[in-house]
Coordinates of C-alpha atoms and ligand atoms in Angstrom, one line a residue:
X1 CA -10.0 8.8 -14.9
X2 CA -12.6 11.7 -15.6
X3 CA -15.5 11.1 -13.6
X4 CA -17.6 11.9 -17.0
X5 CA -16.1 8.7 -18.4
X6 CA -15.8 6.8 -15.4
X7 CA -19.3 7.6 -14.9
X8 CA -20.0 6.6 -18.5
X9 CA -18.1 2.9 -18.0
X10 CA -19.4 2.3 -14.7
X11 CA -23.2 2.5 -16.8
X12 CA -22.4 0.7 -19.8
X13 CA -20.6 -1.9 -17.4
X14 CA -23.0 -2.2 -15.6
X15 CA -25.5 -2.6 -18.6
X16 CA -23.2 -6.0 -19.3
X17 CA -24.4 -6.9 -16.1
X18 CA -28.1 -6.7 -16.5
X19 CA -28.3 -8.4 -19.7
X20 CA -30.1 -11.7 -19.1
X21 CA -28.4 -15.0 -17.7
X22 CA -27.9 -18.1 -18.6
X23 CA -26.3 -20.5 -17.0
X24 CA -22.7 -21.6 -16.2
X25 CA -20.5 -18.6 -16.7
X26 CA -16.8 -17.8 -14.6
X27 CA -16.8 -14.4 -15.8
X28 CA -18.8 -11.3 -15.6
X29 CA -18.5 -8.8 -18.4
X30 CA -19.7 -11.4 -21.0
X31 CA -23.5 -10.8 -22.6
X32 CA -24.8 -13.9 -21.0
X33 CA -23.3 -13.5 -17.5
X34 CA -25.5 -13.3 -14.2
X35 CA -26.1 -9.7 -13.1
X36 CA -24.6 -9.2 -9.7
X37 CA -28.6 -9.5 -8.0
X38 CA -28.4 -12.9 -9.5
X39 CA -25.0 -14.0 -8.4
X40 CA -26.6 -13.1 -5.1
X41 CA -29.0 -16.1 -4.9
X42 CA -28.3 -19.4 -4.3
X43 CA -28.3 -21.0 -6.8
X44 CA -25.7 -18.9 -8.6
X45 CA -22.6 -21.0 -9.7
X46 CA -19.6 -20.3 -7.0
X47 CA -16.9 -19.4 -9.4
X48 CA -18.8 -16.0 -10.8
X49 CA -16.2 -13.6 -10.8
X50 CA -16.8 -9.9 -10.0
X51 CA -14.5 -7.8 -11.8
X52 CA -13.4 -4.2 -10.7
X53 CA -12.3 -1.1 -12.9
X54 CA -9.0 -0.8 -12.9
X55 CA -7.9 2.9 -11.0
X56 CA -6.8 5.4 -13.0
X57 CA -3.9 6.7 -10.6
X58 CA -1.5 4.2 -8.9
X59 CA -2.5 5.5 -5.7
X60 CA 0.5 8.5 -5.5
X61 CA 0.6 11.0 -2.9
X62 CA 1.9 13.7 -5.2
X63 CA 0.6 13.0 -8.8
X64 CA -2.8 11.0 -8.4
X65 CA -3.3 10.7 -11.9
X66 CA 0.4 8.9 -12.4
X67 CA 0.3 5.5 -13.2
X68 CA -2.9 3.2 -13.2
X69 CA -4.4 0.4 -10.4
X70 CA -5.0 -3.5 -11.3
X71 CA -2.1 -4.4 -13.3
X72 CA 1.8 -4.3 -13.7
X73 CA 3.8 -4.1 -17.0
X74 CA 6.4 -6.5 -18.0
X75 CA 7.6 -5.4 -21.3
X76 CA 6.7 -2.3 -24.0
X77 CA 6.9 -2.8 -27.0
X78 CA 6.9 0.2 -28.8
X79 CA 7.6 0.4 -33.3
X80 CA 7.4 4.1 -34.6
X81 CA 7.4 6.1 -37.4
X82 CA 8.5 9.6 -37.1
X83 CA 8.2 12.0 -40.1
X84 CA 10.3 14.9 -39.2
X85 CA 8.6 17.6 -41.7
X86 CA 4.9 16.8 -40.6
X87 CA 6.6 16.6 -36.7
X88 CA 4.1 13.3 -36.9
X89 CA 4.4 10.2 -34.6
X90 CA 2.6 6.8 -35.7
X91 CA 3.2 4.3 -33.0
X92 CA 1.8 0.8 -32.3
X93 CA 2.6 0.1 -28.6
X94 CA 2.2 -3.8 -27.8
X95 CA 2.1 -4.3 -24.0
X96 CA 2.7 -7.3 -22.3
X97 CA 1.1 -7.1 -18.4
X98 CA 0.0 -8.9 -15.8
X99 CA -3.6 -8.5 -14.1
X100 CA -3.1 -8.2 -10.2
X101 CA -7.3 -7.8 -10.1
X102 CA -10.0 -9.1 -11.7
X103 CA -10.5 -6.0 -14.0
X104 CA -13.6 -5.2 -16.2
X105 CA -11.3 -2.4 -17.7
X106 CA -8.1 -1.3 -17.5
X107 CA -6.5 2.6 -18.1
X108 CA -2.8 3.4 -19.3
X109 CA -1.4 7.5 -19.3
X110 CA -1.6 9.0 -22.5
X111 CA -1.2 12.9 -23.3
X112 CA -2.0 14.2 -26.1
X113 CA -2.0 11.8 -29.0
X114 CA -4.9 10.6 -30.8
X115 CA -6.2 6.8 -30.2
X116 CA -6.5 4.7 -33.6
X117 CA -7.7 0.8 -32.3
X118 CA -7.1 -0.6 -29.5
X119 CA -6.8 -4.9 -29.8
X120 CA -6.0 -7.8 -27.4
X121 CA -5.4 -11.4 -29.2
X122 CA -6.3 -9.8 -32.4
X123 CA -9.9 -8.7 -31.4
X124 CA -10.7 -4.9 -31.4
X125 CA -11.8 -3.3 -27.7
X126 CA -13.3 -0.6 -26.7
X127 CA -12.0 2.6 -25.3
X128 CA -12.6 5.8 -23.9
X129 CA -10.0 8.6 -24.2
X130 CA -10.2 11.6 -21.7
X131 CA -7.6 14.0 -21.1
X132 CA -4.6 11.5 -20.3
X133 CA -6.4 8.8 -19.0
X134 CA -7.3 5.8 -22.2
X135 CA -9.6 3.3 -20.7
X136 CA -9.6 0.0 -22.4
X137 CA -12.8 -2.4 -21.5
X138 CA -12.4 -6.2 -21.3
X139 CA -15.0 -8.3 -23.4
X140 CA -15.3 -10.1 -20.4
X141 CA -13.2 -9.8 -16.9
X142 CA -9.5 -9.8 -17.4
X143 CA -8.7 -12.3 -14.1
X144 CA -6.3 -12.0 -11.4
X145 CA -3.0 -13.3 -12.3
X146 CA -3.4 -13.6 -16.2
X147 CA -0.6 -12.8 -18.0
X148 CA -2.1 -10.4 -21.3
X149 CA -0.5 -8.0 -24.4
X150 CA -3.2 -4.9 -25.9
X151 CA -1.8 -3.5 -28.4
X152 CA -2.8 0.2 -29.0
X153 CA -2.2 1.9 -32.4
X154 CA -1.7 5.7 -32.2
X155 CA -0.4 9.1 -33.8
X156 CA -0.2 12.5 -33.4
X157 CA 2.3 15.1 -32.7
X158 CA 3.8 14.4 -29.6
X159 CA 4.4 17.5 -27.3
X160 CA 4.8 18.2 -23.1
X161 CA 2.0 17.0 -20.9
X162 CA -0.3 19.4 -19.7
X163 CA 0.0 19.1 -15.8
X164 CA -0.1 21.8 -13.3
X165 CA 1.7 19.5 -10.3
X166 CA 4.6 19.1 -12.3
X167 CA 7.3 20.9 -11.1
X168 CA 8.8 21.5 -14.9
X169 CA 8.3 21.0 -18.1
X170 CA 8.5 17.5 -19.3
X171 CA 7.3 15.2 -22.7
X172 CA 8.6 15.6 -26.1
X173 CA 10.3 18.5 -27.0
X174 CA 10.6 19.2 -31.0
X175 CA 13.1 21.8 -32.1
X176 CA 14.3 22.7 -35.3
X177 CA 17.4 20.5 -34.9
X178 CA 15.2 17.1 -34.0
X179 CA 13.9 15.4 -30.6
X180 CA 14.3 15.0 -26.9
X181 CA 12.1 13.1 -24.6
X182 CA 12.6 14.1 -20.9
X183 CA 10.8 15.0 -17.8
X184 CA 10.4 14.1 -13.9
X185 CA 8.0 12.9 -12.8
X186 CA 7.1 12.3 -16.2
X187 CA 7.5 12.1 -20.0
X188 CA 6.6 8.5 -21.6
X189 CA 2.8 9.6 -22.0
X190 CA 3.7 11.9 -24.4
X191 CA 4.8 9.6 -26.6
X192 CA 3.2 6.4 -25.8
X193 CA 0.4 4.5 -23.7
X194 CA 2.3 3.7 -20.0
X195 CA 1.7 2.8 -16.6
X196 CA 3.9 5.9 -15.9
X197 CA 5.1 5.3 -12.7
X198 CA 8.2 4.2 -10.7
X199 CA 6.7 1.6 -8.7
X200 CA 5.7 -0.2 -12.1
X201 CA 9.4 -0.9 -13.9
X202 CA 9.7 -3.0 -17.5
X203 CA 11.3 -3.6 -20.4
X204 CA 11.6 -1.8 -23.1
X205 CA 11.9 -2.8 -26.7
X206 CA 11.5 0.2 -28.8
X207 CA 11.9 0.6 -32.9
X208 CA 12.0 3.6 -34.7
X209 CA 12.0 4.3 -38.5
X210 CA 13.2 7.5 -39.8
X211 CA 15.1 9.3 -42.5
X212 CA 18.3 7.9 -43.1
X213 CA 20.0 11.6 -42.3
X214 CA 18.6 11.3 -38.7
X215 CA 19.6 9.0 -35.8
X216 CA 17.8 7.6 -33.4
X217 CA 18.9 7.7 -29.7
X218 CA 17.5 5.6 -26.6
X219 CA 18.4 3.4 -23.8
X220 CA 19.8 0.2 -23.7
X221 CA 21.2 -1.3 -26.3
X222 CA 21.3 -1.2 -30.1
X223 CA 20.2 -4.1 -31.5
X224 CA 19.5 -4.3 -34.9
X225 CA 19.8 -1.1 -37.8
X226 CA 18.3 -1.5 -41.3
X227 CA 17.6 0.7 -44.2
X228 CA 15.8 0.6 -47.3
X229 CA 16.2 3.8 -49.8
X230 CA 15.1 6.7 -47.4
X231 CA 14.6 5.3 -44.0
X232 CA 16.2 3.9 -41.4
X233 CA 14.8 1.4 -38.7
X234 CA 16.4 1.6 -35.8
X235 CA 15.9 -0.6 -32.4
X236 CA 16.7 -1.2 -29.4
X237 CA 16.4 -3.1 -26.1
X238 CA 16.9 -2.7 -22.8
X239 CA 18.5 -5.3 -20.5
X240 CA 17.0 -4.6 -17.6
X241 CA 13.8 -3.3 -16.1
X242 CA 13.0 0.7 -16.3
X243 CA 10.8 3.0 -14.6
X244 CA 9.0 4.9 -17.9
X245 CA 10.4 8.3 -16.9
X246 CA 13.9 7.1 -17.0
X247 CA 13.6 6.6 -21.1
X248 CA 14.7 9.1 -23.0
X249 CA 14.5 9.4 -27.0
X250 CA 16.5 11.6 -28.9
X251 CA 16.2 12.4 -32.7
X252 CA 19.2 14.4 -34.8
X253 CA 22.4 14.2 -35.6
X254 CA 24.0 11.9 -32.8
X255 CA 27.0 9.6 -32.9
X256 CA 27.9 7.0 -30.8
X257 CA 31.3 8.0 -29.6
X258 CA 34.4 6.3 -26.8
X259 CA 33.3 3.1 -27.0
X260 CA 34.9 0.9 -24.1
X261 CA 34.7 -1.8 -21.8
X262 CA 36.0 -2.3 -18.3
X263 CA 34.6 -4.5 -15.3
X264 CA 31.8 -5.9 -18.0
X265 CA 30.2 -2.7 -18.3
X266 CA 30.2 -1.3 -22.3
X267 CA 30.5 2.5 -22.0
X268 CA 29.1 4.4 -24.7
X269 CA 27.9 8.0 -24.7
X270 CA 26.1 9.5 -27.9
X271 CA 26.8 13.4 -28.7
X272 CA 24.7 15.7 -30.8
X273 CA 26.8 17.7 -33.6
X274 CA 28.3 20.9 -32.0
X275 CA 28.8 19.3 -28.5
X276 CA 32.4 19.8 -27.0
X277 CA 32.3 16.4 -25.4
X278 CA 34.4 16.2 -22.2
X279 CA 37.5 14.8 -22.6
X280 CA 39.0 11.8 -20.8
X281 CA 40.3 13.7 -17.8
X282 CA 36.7 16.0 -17.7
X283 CA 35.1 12.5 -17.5
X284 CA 36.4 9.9 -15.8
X285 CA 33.5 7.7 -15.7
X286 CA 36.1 4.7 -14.9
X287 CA 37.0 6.1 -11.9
X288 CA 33.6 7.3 -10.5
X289 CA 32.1 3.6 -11.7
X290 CA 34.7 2.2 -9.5
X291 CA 34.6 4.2 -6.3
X292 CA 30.7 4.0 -6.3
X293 CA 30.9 -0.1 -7.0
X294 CA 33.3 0.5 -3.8
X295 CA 30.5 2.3 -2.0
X296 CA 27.2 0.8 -2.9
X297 CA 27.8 -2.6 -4.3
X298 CA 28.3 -3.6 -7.9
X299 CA 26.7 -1.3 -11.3
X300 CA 23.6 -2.3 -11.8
X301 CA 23.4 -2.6 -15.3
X302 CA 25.5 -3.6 -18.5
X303 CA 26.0 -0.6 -19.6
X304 CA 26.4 3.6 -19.2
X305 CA 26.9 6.5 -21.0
X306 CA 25.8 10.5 -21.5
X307 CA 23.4 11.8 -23.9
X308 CA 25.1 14.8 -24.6
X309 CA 22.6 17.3 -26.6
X310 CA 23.6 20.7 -28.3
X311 CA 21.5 22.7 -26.2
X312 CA 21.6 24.3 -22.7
X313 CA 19.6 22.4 -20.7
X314 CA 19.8 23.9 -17.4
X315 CA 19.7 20.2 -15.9
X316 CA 21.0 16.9 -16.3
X317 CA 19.0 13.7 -16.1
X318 CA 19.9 10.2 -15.1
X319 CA 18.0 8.3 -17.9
X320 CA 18.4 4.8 -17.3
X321 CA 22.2 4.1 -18.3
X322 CA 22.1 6.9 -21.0
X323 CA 22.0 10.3 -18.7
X324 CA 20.7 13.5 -20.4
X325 CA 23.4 16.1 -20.0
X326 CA 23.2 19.6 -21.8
X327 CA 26.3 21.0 -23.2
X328 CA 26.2 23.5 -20.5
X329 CA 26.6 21.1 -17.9
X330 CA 28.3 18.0 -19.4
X331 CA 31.9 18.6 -18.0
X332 CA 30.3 19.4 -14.5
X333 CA 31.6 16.6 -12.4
X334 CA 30.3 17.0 -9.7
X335 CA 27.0 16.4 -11.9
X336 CA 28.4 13.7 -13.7
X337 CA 28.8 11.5 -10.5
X338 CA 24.9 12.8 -9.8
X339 CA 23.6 11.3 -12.2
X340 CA 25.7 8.4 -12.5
X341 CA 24.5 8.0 -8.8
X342 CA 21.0 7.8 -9.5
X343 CA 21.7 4.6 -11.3
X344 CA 21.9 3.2 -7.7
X345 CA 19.5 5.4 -6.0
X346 CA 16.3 6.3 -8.5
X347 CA 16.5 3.5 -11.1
X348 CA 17.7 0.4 -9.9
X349 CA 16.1 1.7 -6.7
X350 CA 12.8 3.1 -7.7
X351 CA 10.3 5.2 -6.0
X352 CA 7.3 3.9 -4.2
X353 CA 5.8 7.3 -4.1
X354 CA 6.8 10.8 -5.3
X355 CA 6.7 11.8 -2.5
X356 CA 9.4 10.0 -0.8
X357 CA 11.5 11.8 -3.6
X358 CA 14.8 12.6 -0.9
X359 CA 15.4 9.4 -1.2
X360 CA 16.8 9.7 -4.9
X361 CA 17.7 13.1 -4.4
X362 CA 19.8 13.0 -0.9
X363 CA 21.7 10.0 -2.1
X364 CA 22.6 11.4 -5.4
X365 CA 24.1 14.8 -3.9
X366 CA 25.7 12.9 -1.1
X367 CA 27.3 10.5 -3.2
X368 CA 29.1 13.4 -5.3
X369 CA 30.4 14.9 -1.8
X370 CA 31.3 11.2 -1.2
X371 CA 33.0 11.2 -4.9
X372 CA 34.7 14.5 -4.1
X373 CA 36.1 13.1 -1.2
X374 CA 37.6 9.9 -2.5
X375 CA 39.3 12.0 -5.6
X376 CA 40.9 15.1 -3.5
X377 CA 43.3 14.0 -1.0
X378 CA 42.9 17.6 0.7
X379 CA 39.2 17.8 0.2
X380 CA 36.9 18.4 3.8
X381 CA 33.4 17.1 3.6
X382 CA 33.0 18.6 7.3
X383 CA 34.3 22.2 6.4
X384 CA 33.0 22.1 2.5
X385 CA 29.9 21.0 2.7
X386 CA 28.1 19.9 6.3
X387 CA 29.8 22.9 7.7
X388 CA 29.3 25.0 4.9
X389 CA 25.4 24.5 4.5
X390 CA 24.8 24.9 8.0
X391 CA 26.7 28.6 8.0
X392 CA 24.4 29.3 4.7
X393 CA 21.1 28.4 6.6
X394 CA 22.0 30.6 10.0
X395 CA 22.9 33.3 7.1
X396 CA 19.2 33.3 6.0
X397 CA 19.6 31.4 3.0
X398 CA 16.5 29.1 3.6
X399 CA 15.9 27.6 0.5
X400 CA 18.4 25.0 1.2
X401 CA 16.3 24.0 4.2
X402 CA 12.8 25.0 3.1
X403 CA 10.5 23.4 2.0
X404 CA 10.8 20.2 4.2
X405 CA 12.4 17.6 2.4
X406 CA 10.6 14.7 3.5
X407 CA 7.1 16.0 2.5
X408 CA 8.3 19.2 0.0
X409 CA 4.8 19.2 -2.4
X410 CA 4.9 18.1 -6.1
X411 CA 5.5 21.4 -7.3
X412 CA 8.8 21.4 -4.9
X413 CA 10.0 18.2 -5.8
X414 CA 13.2 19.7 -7.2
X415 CA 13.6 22.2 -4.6
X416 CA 17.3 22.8 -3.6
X417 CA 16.1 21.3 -0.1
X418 CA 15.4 18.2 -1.8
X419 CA 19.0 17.7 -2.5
X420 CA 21.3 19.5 0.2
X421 CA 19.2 18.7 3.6
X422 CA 18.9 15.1 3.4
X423 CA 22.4 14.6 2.3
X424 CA 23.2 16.8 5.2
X425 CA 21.1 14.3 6.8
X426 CA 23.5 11.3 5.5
X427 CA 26.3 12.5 7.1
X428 CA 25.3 13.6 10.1
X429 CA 24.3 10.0 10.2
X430 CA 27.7 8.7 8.7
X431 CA 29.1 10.9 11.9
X432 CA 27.2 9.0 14.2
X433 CA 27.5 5.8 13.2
X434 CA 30.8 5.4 11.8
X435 CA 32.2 4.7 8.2
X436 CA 32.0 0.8 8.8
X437 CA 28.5 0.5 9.8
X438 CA 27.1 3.2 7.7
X439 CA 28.7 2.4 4.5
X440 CA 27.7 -1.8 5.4
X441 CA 24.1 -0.5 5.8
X442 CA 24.3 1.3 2.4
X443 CA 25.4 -1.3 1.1
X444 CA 22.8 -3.4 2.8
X445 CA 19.9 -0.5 1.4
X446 CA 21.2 -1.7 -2.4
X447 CA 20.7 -5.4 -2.4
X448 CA 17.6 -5.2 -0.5
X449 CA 15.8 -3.0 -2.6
X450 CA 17.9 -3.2 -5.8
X451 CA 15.2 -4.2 -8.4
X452 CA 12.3 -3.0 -6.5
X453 CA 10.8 0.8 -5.5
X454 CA 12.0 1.7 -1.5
X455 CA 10.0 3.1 1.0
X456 CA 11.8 5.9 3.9
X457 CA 10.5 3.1 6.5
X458 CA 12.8 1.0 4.9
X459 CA 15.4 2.7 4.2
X460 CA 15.4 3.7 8.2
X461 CA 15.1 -0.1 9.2
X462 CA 17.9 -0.9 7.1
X463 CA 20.5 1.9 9.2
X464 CA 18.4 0.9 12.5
X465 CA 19.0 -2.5 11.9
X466 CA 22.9 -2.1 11.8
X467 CA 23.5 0.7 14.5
X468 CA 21.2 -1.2 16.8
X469 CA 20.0 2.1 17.3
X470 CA 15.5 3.8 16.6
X471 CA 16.1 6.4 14.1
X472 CA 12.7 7.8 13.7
X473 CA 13.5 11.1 15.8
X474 CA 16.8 11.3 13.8
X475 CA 15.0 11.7 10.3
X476 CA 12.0 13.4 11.9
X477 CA 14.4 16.0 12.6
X478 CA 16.2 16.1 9.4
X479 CA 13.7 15.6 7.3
X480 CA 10.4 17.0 8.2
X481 CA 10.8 19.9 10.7
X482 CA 11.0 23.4 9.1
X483 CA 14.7 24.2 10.7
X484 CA 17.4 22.0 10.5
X485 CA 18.8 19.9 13.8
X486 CA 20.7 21.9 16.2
X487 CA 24.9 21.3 15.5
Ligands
LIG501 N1 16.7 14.1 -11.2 C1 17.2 15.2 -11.9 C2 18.5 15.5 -11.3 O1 19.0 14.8 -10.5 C3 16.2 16.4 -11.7 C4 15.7 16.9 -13.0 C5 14.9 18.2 -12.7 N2 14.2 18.6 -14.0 C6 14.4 19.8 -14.5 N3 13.8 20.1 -15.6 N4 15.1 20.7 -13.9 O2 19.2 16.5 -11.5
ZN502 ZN1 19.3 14.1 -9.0

């Protein structure tokens, strides 16, 4: 939060406080509820609750003003209206939570779009809206443990969020042909109010009405599609939970396209008009799916696909079982199994801090070495790529090793260091170890921490734990020094 407007609730809060008392209250926050000198006395009634302001940042090394403190999200609930001439959102964003503190107030990330009402069981409450922070005050004090849904009514014309730590660009981008929603660390609170980040994963249940010439693309699956004369309601649902950075929203002229099922999981990808989509042999997702369930333990989710958008995007993007992929790099497959890797590593396994970003990042480029190796019988991880890096970095090219990937700055999250050095890292450790025991600990990493956001401590543990072996000096080396580990 602002300090202006924290300073600004802390007073008025604190005016809820002071008014007098009378009697037998739980709750502070309520007109007739003991000031905190009274609950002092002795004669005060024991259950008095103090209540806290809920943080405005979760707390993240990187990106302090990520995410918000007292509180975790179970489900968004998101129904839109997009008018594609005006460029003009109107959401109402129901969202159901759970208090983890008693909270006087609570703050979600918003960027950019304008605040109508803000409601909990049908009463209005009120709010304060500063930069991309919305604080939302409690009548009385939310208590630990109590399951609630505010519902916040909104519009605007969504755009990218104004942040200088972000290493790109990221929100909702309007062009002439329609929509995309994409960004990491961030994107949702472009487009609607969010605990926005990793460490706070839901579900998502989004609805969109729009002209009937437009489709509308997200995760998860499509549930229901109605129309009246002009407009089309479209929605979906997601199955399981999802950080809010890995949703993505496209608007345009998509189709759903090679439709199939294999091992349970429905493959779909949807492709903007004018995309050359891959064919079969340029995207063998089949193959990948099964060699990483071979790997890393079962697909997390029901389902997968590409978003494949006319455009050159200059990245791809592993949006929760829909990954972003420009038509410049959709029949990369080395980037194909990237993404499709972060499904293990990034969003079934989340992030407890940006910070600890190698963790998505190392495993993802490792894994399409790993991928490369499984699918070309002649193919030399050593010689192509362990080999290989380490002859680039005594050549001078240091920006594979530099900045250090274990603490690279928010501005260097996507630095090429990020991605080479601590899969370097992996295998050196898959040398020492041996495949059996480092592919079991793997393994061993993904049921652990499948459906929950990692830490490096435990990632660690879990190899330490099955090569009987302390690591700490291993990963100091490889991931914090400024030069890699002697050969
Ligand atoms: N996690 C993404 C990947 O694995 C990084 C996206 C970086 N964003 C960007 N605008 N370049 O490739
Ligand atoms: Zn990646």
């Amino acid at each position: 939060m602002i300090p202006s407007v924290r300073k600004y609730l802390t007073i008025s809060l604190l005016l809820l406080f002071i008014t007098p008392a009378c009697g037998q209250r739980s709750q502070v926050g309520q007109s007739e509820t003991p000031s905190p000198a009274v609950s002092q006395s002795a004669d005060l009634d024991k259950e008095t609750v103090i209540g806290e302001i809920g943080n405005p940042g979760v707390g993240d090394r990187y990106f302090p003003m990520l995410g918000n403190g007292g509180y975790d999200v179970t489900e968004y609930d998101l129904q839109l209206t997009w008018d594609p001439n005006l460029r003009f959102l109107s959401g109402s964003a129901t969202i159901y939570g759970t208090s983890n503190i008693n909270l006087l107030s609570l703050n979600l990330d918003l960027s950019g779009m304008k605040v109508l009402s803000v409601s909990m069981d049908d009463a209005n409450l009120q709010f304060f809206v500063e930069e991309n922070e919305l604080t939302v005050v409690f009548p009385s004090v939310l208590i630990k443990n109590t399951d609630f849904s505010i519902t916040v009514d909104y519009e605007g014309t969504p755009g990218l969020i104004n942040d200088s730590l972000f290493p790109f660009e990221g929100g909702w981008f309007n062009s002439a042909r329609g929509v995309l929603v994409a960004g990491e660390p961030s994107s949702s609170q472009a487009w609607h109010p969010v605990n926005d980040h990793p460490k706070d994963r839901a579900h998502f249940n989004i609805s969109m009405t729009l002209p009937s010439d437009l489709s509308f693309v997200t995760n998860g699956v499509l549930v229901s599609k109605s129309s009246d004369a002009k407009s089309t309601t479209w929605e979906y649902e997601t199955e399981h939970e999802q950080a809010p950075y890995l949703t993505t929203i496209a608007i345009g002229k998509f189709s759903q396209t090679f439709e199939q099922t294999f091992d349970e999981i429905q493959i779909r990808h949807w492709v903007e008009e004018g995309v050359q989509f891959p064919s079969q042999e340029n995207l063998n997702l089949e193959t990948m799916i099964i060699i990483f369930e071979e790997l890393f333990g079962p697909y997390p989710f029901g389902d997968y696909g590409i978003l494949a958008v006319n455009e050159n995007l200059g990245y791809a993007l592993e949006t929760q079982t829909l990954s972003i992929f420009g038509k410049d790099l959709v029949g990369n497959q080395q980037i194909q199994a990237h993404e499709l890797a972060h499904q293990w590593f990034g969003n079934f396994i989340t992030l407890d801090d940006w910070s600890d970003i190698w963790l998505n990042e190392g495993l993802a480029t490792y894994a399409e070495q790993l991928y490369l190796e499984k699918v070309n019988p002649n193919y030399n991880i050593d010689e192509s790529f362990f080999e290989y890096y380490y002859s680039l970095s005594d050549q001078g090219y240091e920006f594979h090793v530099k900045p250090r990937p274990g603490d690279p700055g928010p501005t260097a999250l996507f630095s090429s260091s990020v991605y080479i050095r601590p899969a370097m890292a992996l295998h050196a450790l898959r040398l020492e170890m041996g495949d059996p025991l480092f592919f079991q600990s793997l393994r061993e990493y993904v049921r652990t921490f499948g459906g929950k956001s990692a830490t490096p401590e435990g990632f660690i543990e879990t190899f330490e734990d099955n090569a009987n072996k302390d690591l700490e000096l291993f990963f100091q080396q490889w991931l914090f020094e400024d030069q890699l580990p002697p050969r």
